[in-house]
PDB file of C-alpha atoms in Angstrom:
ATOM      1  CA  MET A   1       1.122   2.407   2.872  1.00 90.00           C
ATOM      2  CA  ASN A   2      -0.801   1.246  -0.309  1.00 94.00           C
ATOM      3  CA  PHE A   3      -0.855  -2.214  -2.059  1.00 96.00           C
ATOM      4  CA  LEU A   4       2.991  -2.673  -2.435  1.00 97.00           C
ATOM      5  CA  GLY A   5       3.383  -1.742   1.474  1.00 96.00           C
ATOM      6  CA  HIS A   6       0.780  -3.970   2.857  1.00 96.00           C
ATOM      7  CA  TRP A   7       2.191  -6.877   0.749  1.00 97.00           C
ATOM      8  CA  LEU A   8       5.629  -6.286   2.002  1.00 96.00           C
ATOM      9  CA  PHE A   9       4.406  -6.770   5.509  1.00 95.00           C
ATOM     10  CA  SER A  10       2.312  -9.858   4.423  1.00 94.00           C
ATOM     11  CA  ASP A  11       2.910 -13.554   4.478  1.00 94.00           C
ATOM     12  CA  PRO A  12       3.052 -14.841   0.816  1.00 96.00           C
ATOM     13  CA  ASP A  13      -0.124 -17.006   1.115  1.00 97.00           C
ATOM     14  CA  ALA A  14      -3.320 -16.090  -0.573  1.00 98.00           C
ATOM     15  CA  ASP A  15      -5.271 -15.811   2.535  1.00 98.00           C
ATOM     16  CA  SER A  16      -2.678 -13.501   3.977  1.00 97.00           C
ATOM     17  CA  LEU A  17      -2.461 -11.269   0.588  1.00 98.00           C
ATOM     18  CA  LEU A  18      -6.066 -10.936   0.198  1.00 98.00           C
ATOM     19  CA  GLY A  19      -6.596 -10.303   3.932  1.00 98.00           C
ATOM     20  CA  SER A  20      -3.889  -7.539   3.490  1.00 97.00           C
ATOM     21  CA  LEU A  21      -5.891  -5.993   1.127  1.00 97.00           C
ATOM     22  CA  TRP A  22      -9.479  -6.380   2.229  1.00 98.00           C
ATOM     23  CA  PRO A  23      -9.938  -3.530   4.564  1.00 97.00           C
ATOM     24  CA  ASP A  24      -9.690  -0.798   1.743  1.00 95.00           C
ATOM     25  CA  PHE A  25     -12.720  -2.623   0.094  1.00 96.00           C
ATOM     26  CA  ALA A  26     -15.107  -4.214   2.764  1.00 96.00           C
ATOM     27  CA  LEU A  27     -15.648  -4.765   6.157  1.00 97.00           C
ATOM     28  CA  ARG A  28     -13.975  -7.353   8.492  1.00 97.00           C
ATOM     29  CA  PRO A  29     -15.772 -10.662   7.531  1.00 96.00           C
ATOM     30  CA  ASP A  30     -16.875 -13.139  10.052  1.00 96.00           C
ATOM     31  CA  PRO A  31     -13.920 -15.159  11.472  1.00 95.00           C
ATOM     32  CA  ASN A  32     -15.618 -18.301  11.116  1.00 95.00           C
ATOM     33  CA  ALA A  33     -15.730 -17.576   7.412  1.00 95.00           C
ATOM     34  CA  VAL A  34     -12.071 -17.096   6.739  1.00 97.00           C
ATOM     35  CA  SER A  35      -8.854 -18.484   8.044  1.00 97.00           C
ATOM     36  CA  PRO A  36      -6.891 -17.001  10.935  1.00 97.00           C
ATOM     37  CA  LEU A  37      -4.141 -15.820   8.655  1.00 96.00           C
ATOM     38  CA  PHE A  38      -6.800 -13.804   6.763  1.00 98.00           C
ATOM     39  CA  ILE A  39      -7.790 -12.023   9.985  1.00 97.00           C
ATOM     40  CA  GLN A  40      -4.439 -11.741  11.468  1.00 95.00           C
ATOM     41  CA  HIS A  41      -3.243  -9.737   8.167  1.00 96.00           C
ATOM     42  CA  PHE A  42      -6.886  -8.010   7.786  1.00 97.00           C
ATOM     43  CA  ASP A  43      -6.010  -6.603  11.400  1.00 96.00           C
ATOM     44  CA  ARG A  44      -2.385  -5.952  10.626  1.00 95.00           C
ATOM     45  CA  HIS A  45      -3.251  -3.811   7.415  1.00 96.00           C
ATOM     46  CA  GLN A  46      -5.009  -1.841  10.122  1.00 96.00           C
ATOM     47  CA  TRP A  47      -2.636  -1.502  12.490  1.00 95.00           C
ATOM     48  CA  LEU A  48      -0.103  -0.524   9.749  1.00 96.00           C
ATOM     49  CA  ASP A  49      -2.504   2.312   8.644  1.00 96.00           C
ATOM     50  CA  ARG A  50      -2.980   3.763  12.131  1.00 96.00           C
ATOM     51  CA  THR A  51       1.037   3.581  12.550  1.00 96.00           C
ATOM     52  CA  THR A  52       1.519   5.456   9.318  1.00 97.00           C
ATOM     53  CA  ASP A  53      -1.037   8.246   9.974  1.00 96.00           C
ATOM     54  CA  ALA A  54       0.503   8.654  13.589  1.00 95.00           C
ATOM     55  CA  SER A  55       4.154   8.299  12.704  1.00 97.00           C
ATOM     56  CA  PRO A  56       6.255  11.007  13.893  1.00 97.00           C
ATOM     57  CA  GLU A  57       8.903  10.344  11.296  1.00 98.00           C
ATOM     58  CA  LEU A  58       6.470  11.277   8.723  1.00 98.00           C
ATOM     59  CA  GLU A  59       5.465  14.716  10.100  1.00 98.00           C
ATOM     60  CA  PRO A  60       7.783  16.963   8.341  1.00 98.00           C
ATOM     61  CA  LEU A  61       6.512  15.362   5.015  1.00 98.00           C
ATOM     62  CA  ARG A  62       2.654  15.818   5.932  1.00 98.00           C
ATOM     63  CA  GLN A  63       3.821  19.489   6.821  1.00 97.00           C
ATOM     64  CA  ARG A  64       5.194  19.921   3.259  1.00 98.00           C
ATOM     65  CA  LEU A  65       2.094  18.354   1.475  1.00 98.00           C
ATOM     66  CA  ARG A  66      -0.728  19.764   3.450  1.00 97.00           C
ATOM     67  CA  PRO A  67      -0.953  23.357   1.977  1.00 96.00           C
ATOM     68  CA  LYS A  68      -1.752  22.018  -1.516  1.00 96.00           C
ATOM     69  CA  LEU A  69      -3.333  18.714  -0.581  1.00 96.00           C
ATOM     70  CA  ARG A  70      -5.048  19.245   2.769  1.00 95.00           C
ATOM     71  CA  LYS A  71      -7.389  16.458   3.666  1.00 95.00           C
ATOM     72  CA  THR A  72      -6.064  14.290   0.958  1.00 96.00           C
ATOM     73  CA  THR A  73      -2.470  14.377   2.524  1.00 97.00           C
ATOM     74  CA  PRO A  74      -2.892  10.817   4.156  1.00 96.00           C
ATOM     75  CA  ILE A  75      -3.798   9.122   0.565  1.00 96.00           C
ATOM     76  CA  VAL A  76      -0.752  10.848  -1.235  1.00 97.00           C
ATOM     77  CA  ILE A  77       1.633   9.624   1.519  1.00 98.00           C
ATOM     78  CA  ASP A  78       0.089   6.076   1.191  1.00 97.00           C
ATOM     79  CA  MET A  79       1.072   6.367  -2.463  1.00 97.00           C
ATOM     80  CA  LEU A  80       4.411   8.194  -1.872  1.00 98.00           C
ATOM     81  CA  LEU A  81       5.462   5.354   0.513  1.00 98.00           C
ATOM     82  CA  ASP A  82       4.548   2.629  -2.153  1.00 98.00           C
ATOM     83  CA  HIS A  83       6.731   4.786  -4.760  1.00 98.00           C
ATOM     84  CA  HIS A  84       9.508   5.097  -2.237  1.00 98.00           C
ATOM     85  CA  LEU A  85       9.376   1.141  -1.706  1.00 98.00           C
ATOM     86  CA  ALA A  86       9.522   0.502  -5.472  1.00 98.00           C
ATOM     87  CA  LEU A  87      12.452   2.668  -5.986  1.00 97.00           C
ATOM     88  CA  HIS A  88      14.483   1.200  -3.256  1.00 97.00           C
ATOM     89  CA  TRP A  89      13.130  -2.231  -2.771  1.00 97.00           C
ATOM     90  CA  SER A  90      16.242  -3.819  -2.195  1.00 96.00           C
ATOM     91  CA  ARG A  91      16.945  -1.936   1.019  1.00 95.00           C
ATOM     92  CA  TYR A  92      13.723  -3.580   2.380  1.00 95.00           C
ATOM     93  CA  HIS A  93      13.331  -7.330   0.856  1.00 95.00           C
ATOM     94  CA  PRO A  94      15.744  -9.636  -0.351  1.00 95.00           C
ATOM     95  CA  GLN A  95      13.648 -10.748  -3.267  1.00 95.00           C
ATOM     96  CA  ALA A  96      13.681  -8.591  -6.411  1.00 97.00           C
ATOM     97  CA  LEU A  97      10.686  -6.493  -6.768  1.00 97.00           C
ATOM     98  CA  ASP A  98       9.539  -8.265 -10.098  1.00 97.00           C
ATOM     99  CA  ALA A  99      10.006 -11.935  -8.810  1.00 97.00           C
ATOM    100  CA  PHE A 100       7.919 -10.668  -5.643  1.00 97.00           C
ATOM    101  CA  THR A 101       5.333  -9.199  -7.333  1.00 97.00           C
ATOM    102  CA  GLN A 102       4.803 -11.858 -10.024  1.00 97.00           C
ATOM    103  CA  GLN A 103       4.784 -14.579  -7.118  1.00 97.00           C
ATOM    104  CA  ARG A 104       2.128 -12.719  -5.225  1.00 97.00           C
ATOM    105  CA  TYR A 105      -0.080 -11.912  -8.124  1.00 97.00           C
ATOM    106  CA  ARG A 106       0.024 -15.757  -9.137  1.00 97.00           C
ATOM    107  CA  GLU A 107      -0.820 -16.571  -5.557  1.00 97.00           C
ATOM    108  CA  THR A 108      -3.825 -14.267  -5.205  1.00 97.00           C
ATOM    109  CA  HIS A 109      -5.959 -16.717  -7.915  1.00 96.00           C
ATOM    110  CA  ARG A 110      -5.612 -19.310  -5.009  1.00 97.00           C
ATOM    111  CA  PHE A 111      -7.968 -17.719  -2.828  1.00 97.00           C
ATOM    112  CA  ASN A 112     -11.343 -19.285  -2.592  1.00 95.00           C
ATOM    113  CA  ALA A 113     -12.730 -18.449   0.993  1.00 95.00           C
ATOM    114  CA  LEU A 114     -15.140 -15.927   0.179  1.00 95.00           C
ATOM    115  CA  PRO A 115     -16.318 -14.146  -3.044  1.00 96.00           C
ATOM    116  CA  LEU A 116     -14.104 -11.178  -3.519  1.00 97.00           C
ATOM    117  CA  PRO A 117     -16.171  -7.781  -3.112  1.00 96.00           C
ATOM    118  CA  GLU A 118     -16.694  -6.312  -6.690  1.00 96.00           C
ATOM    119  CA  ARG A 119     -14.106  -3.523  -6.705  1.00 94.00           C
ATOM    120  CA  LEU A 120     -11.690  -5.446  -5.198  1.00 97.00           C
ATOM    121  CA  GLN A 121     -11.739  -8.142  -7.934  1.00 97.00           C
ATOM    122  CA  ARG A 122     -11.781  -5.239 -10.300  1.00 96.00           C
ATOM    123  CA  THR A 123      -9.013  -3.438  -8.606  1.00 95.00           C
ATOM    124  CA  LEU A 124      -7.113  -6.822  -8.498  1.00 97.00           C
ATOM    125  CA  HIS A 125      -7.543  -7.723 -11.881  1.00 96.00           C
ATOM    126  CA  TRP A 126      -5.980  -4.584 -13.561  1.00 95.00           C
ATOM    127  CA  LEU A 127      -3.133  -4.605 -10.536  1.00 96.00           C
ATOM    128  CA  ILE A 128      -2.129  -7.498 -11.901  1.00 97.00           C
ATOM    129  CA  GLU A 129      -2.765  -7.021 -15.549  1.00 96.00           C
ATOM    130  CA  ASP A 130      -0.906  -3.981 -15.524  1.00 95.00           C
ATOM    131  CA  ASP A 131       1.719  -4.598 -13.046  1.00 97.00           C
ATOM    132  CA  TRP A 132       0.865  -1.724 -10.800  1.00 96.00           C
ATOM    133  CA  LEU A 133       3.133  -2.578  -7.829  1.00 97.00           C
ATOM    134  CA  GLY A 134       6.347  -2.658 -10.194  1.00 96.00           C
ATOM    135  CA  GLY A 135       4.806   0.029 -12.016  1.00 96.00           C
ATOM    136  CA  TYR A 136       5.229   2.297  -8.760  1.00 97.00           C
ATOM    137  CA  ARG A 137       8.727   2.873  -9.511  1.00 97.00           C
ATOM    138  CA  ARG A 138       7.715   5.362 -12.156  1.00 97.00           C
ATOM    139  CA  PRO A 139       6.695   8.728 -11.146  1.00 98.00           C
ATOM    140  CA  GLU A 140       4.194   9.247 -14.178  1.00 97.00           C
ATOM    141  CA  ASN A 141       2.475   5.981 -13.053  1.00 97.00           C
ATOM    142  CA  VAL A 142       1.902   7.342  -9.467  1.00 97.00           C
ATOM    143  CA  VAL A 143       0.493  10.400 -10.670  1.00 97.00           C
ATOM    144  CA  ARG A 144      -2.014   8.446 -13.009  1.00 95.00           C
ATOM    145  CA  ALA A 145      -2.814   6.224  -9.829  1.00 95.00           C
ATOM    146  CA  LEU A 146      -3.332   9.448  -7.817  1.00 95.00           C
ATOM    147  CA  GLY A 147      -5.894  10.513 -10.521  1.00 93.00           C
ATOM    148  CA  GLY A 148      -7.695   7.455 -10.477  1.00 91.00           C
ATOM    149  CA  LEU A 149      -8.438   7.814  -6.516  1.00 92.00           C
ATOM    150  CA  SER A 150      -9.377  11.484  -7.156  1.00 90.00           C
ATOM    151  CA  ARG A 151     -12.056  10.379  -9.377  1.00 88.00           C
ATOM    152  CA  ARG A 152     -13.369   8.273  -6.798  1.00 86.00           C
ATOM    153  CA  LEU A 153     -13.829  11.441  -4.168  1.00 86.00           C
ATOM    154  CA  LYS A 154     -16.776  13.274  -3.489  1.00 80.00           C
ATOM    155  CA  PHE A 155     -15.230  16.608  -3.586  1.00 84.00           C
ATOM    156  CA  ALA A 156     -12.519  18.598  -5.545  1.00 82.00           C
ATOM    157  CA  ASP A 157      -8.873  17.759  -4.758  1.00 89.00           C
ATOM    158  CA  GLU A 158      -5.386  18.429  -6.012  1.00 92.00           C
ATOM    159  CA  MET A 159      -3.832  14.820  -5.775  1.00 94.00           C
ATOM    160  CA  GLU A 160      -3.217  14.147  -9.811  1.00 94.00           C
ATOM    161  CA  ALA A 161      -2.285  18.180 -10.313  1.00 95.00           C
ATOM    162  CA  GLN A 162      -0.018  18.166  -7.594  1.00 96.00           C
ATOM    163  CA  GLY A 163       1.540  14.712  -7.984  1.00 97.00           C
ATOM    164  CA  PHE A 164       4.937  15.399  -9.391  1.00 98.00           C
ATOM    165  CA  TRP A 165       5.193  18.139  -6.988  1.00 98.00           C
ATOM    166  CA  ALA A 166       4.174  15.795  -4.092  1.00 98.00           C
ATOM    167  CA  ILE A 167       6.863  13.251  -5.545  1.00 98.00           C
ATOM    168  CA  ALA A 168       9.657  15.946  -5.270  1.00 98.00           C
ATOM    169  CA  GLN A 169       8.707  16.598  -1.411  1.00 98.00           C
ATOM    170  CA  LEU A 170       8.812  12.846  -0.868  1.00 98.00           C
ATOM    171  CA  GLN A 171      12.420  13.184  -2.451  1.00 97.00           C
ATOM    172  CA  LEU A 172      13.340  15.931   0.169  1.00 98.00           C
ATOM    173  CA  GLU A 173      12.234  13.711   3.022  1.00 98.00           C
ATOM    174  CA  GLU A 174      13.488  10.180   1.724  1.00 97.00           C
ATOM    175  CA  VAL A 175      15.559   9.877   5.330  1.00 97.00           C
ATOM    176  CA  ALA A 176      12.765  10.413   7.238  1.00 97.00           C
ATOM    177  CA  VAL A 177      10.679   8.078   5.298  1.00 98.00           C
ATOM    178  CA  ALA A 178      13.271   5.364   5.310  1.00 97.00           C
ATOM    179  CA  ALA A 179      13.465   5.634   9.054  1.00 97.00           C
ATOM    180  CA  PHE A 180      10.077   5.142   9.250  1.00 97.00           C
ATOM    181  CA  LEU A 181       9.765   2.132   7.363  1.00 96.00           C
ATOM    182  CA  ARG A 182      12.877   0.819   9.219  1.00 94.00           C
ATOM    183  CA  ARG A 183      11.299   1.402  12.530  1.00 94.00           C
ATOM    184  CA  VAL A 184       8.117  -0.495  11.368  1.00 94.00           C
ATOM    185  CA  MET A 185      10.169  -3.149  10.218  1.00 92.00           C
ATOM    186  CA  THR A 186      11.811  -3.410  13.644  1.00 90.00           C
ATOM    187  CA  GLU A 187       8.437  -3.163  15.458  1.00 87.00           C
ATOM    188  CA  VAL A 188       6.909  -5.981  13.518  1.00 80.00           C
ATOM    189  CA  GLY A 189       9.770  -8.386  13.457  1.00 71.00           C
ATOM    190  CA  GLY A 190      11.659  -9.784  10.617  1.00 55.00           C
ATOM    191  CA  ASN A 191       9.329 -12.896  10.302  1.00 44.00           C
ATOM    192  CA  PRO A 192       6.214 -11.957   8.929  1.00 49.00           C
ATOM    193  CA  GLY A 193       4.212 -14.474  11.146  1.00 42.00           C
ATOM    194  CA  SER A 194       5.299 -12.622  14.171  1.00 40.00           C
ATOM    195  CA  ARG A 195       4.039  -9.410  12.837  1.00 44.00           C
ATOM    196  CA  PRO A 196       1.118  -7.454  14.805  1.00 43.00           C
ATOM    197  CA  GLY A 197      -2.539  -8.334  14.090  1.00 45.00           C
TER     198      GLY A 197
END
């Protein structure tokens, strides 16, 4: 899962929110330099990534995507999970998506334990400025995000070119995707503070 998915499984305070994003941008910091909540959410991010990559429920979607997307399939699945969450948010969280995202955008400004890695600082700026998380509801925004990810790769790929096709494959596997997310929510518990990591 991508940013929205990681924040769904995060506590709503600044340390937890930034800890939930940090692994995509920098190494695990010295635990003495950050709060236990930060470390807990850093580790939770990695647990969620491993769980997503190994999930049997998502294997049919992987098989649909691999012929065209090959080794970028896991990246695309992460984005598709956020698209699914944004479209069906009320199934997964009691707070409206716009209220959820705006509250968390504001909270990130309170983080002061460490300087943000440059790429995280830049990404967080545009994530908030352009409301990426709310924007994941729209297929064209998902495809645009895939294009941004594609430009960071050092090899040719089909993520952006096949973006709308990938979304169509997601729609064919929505039941399996929902089953995966429900299982993860059950495994991590209803209280974010009880979640693995």
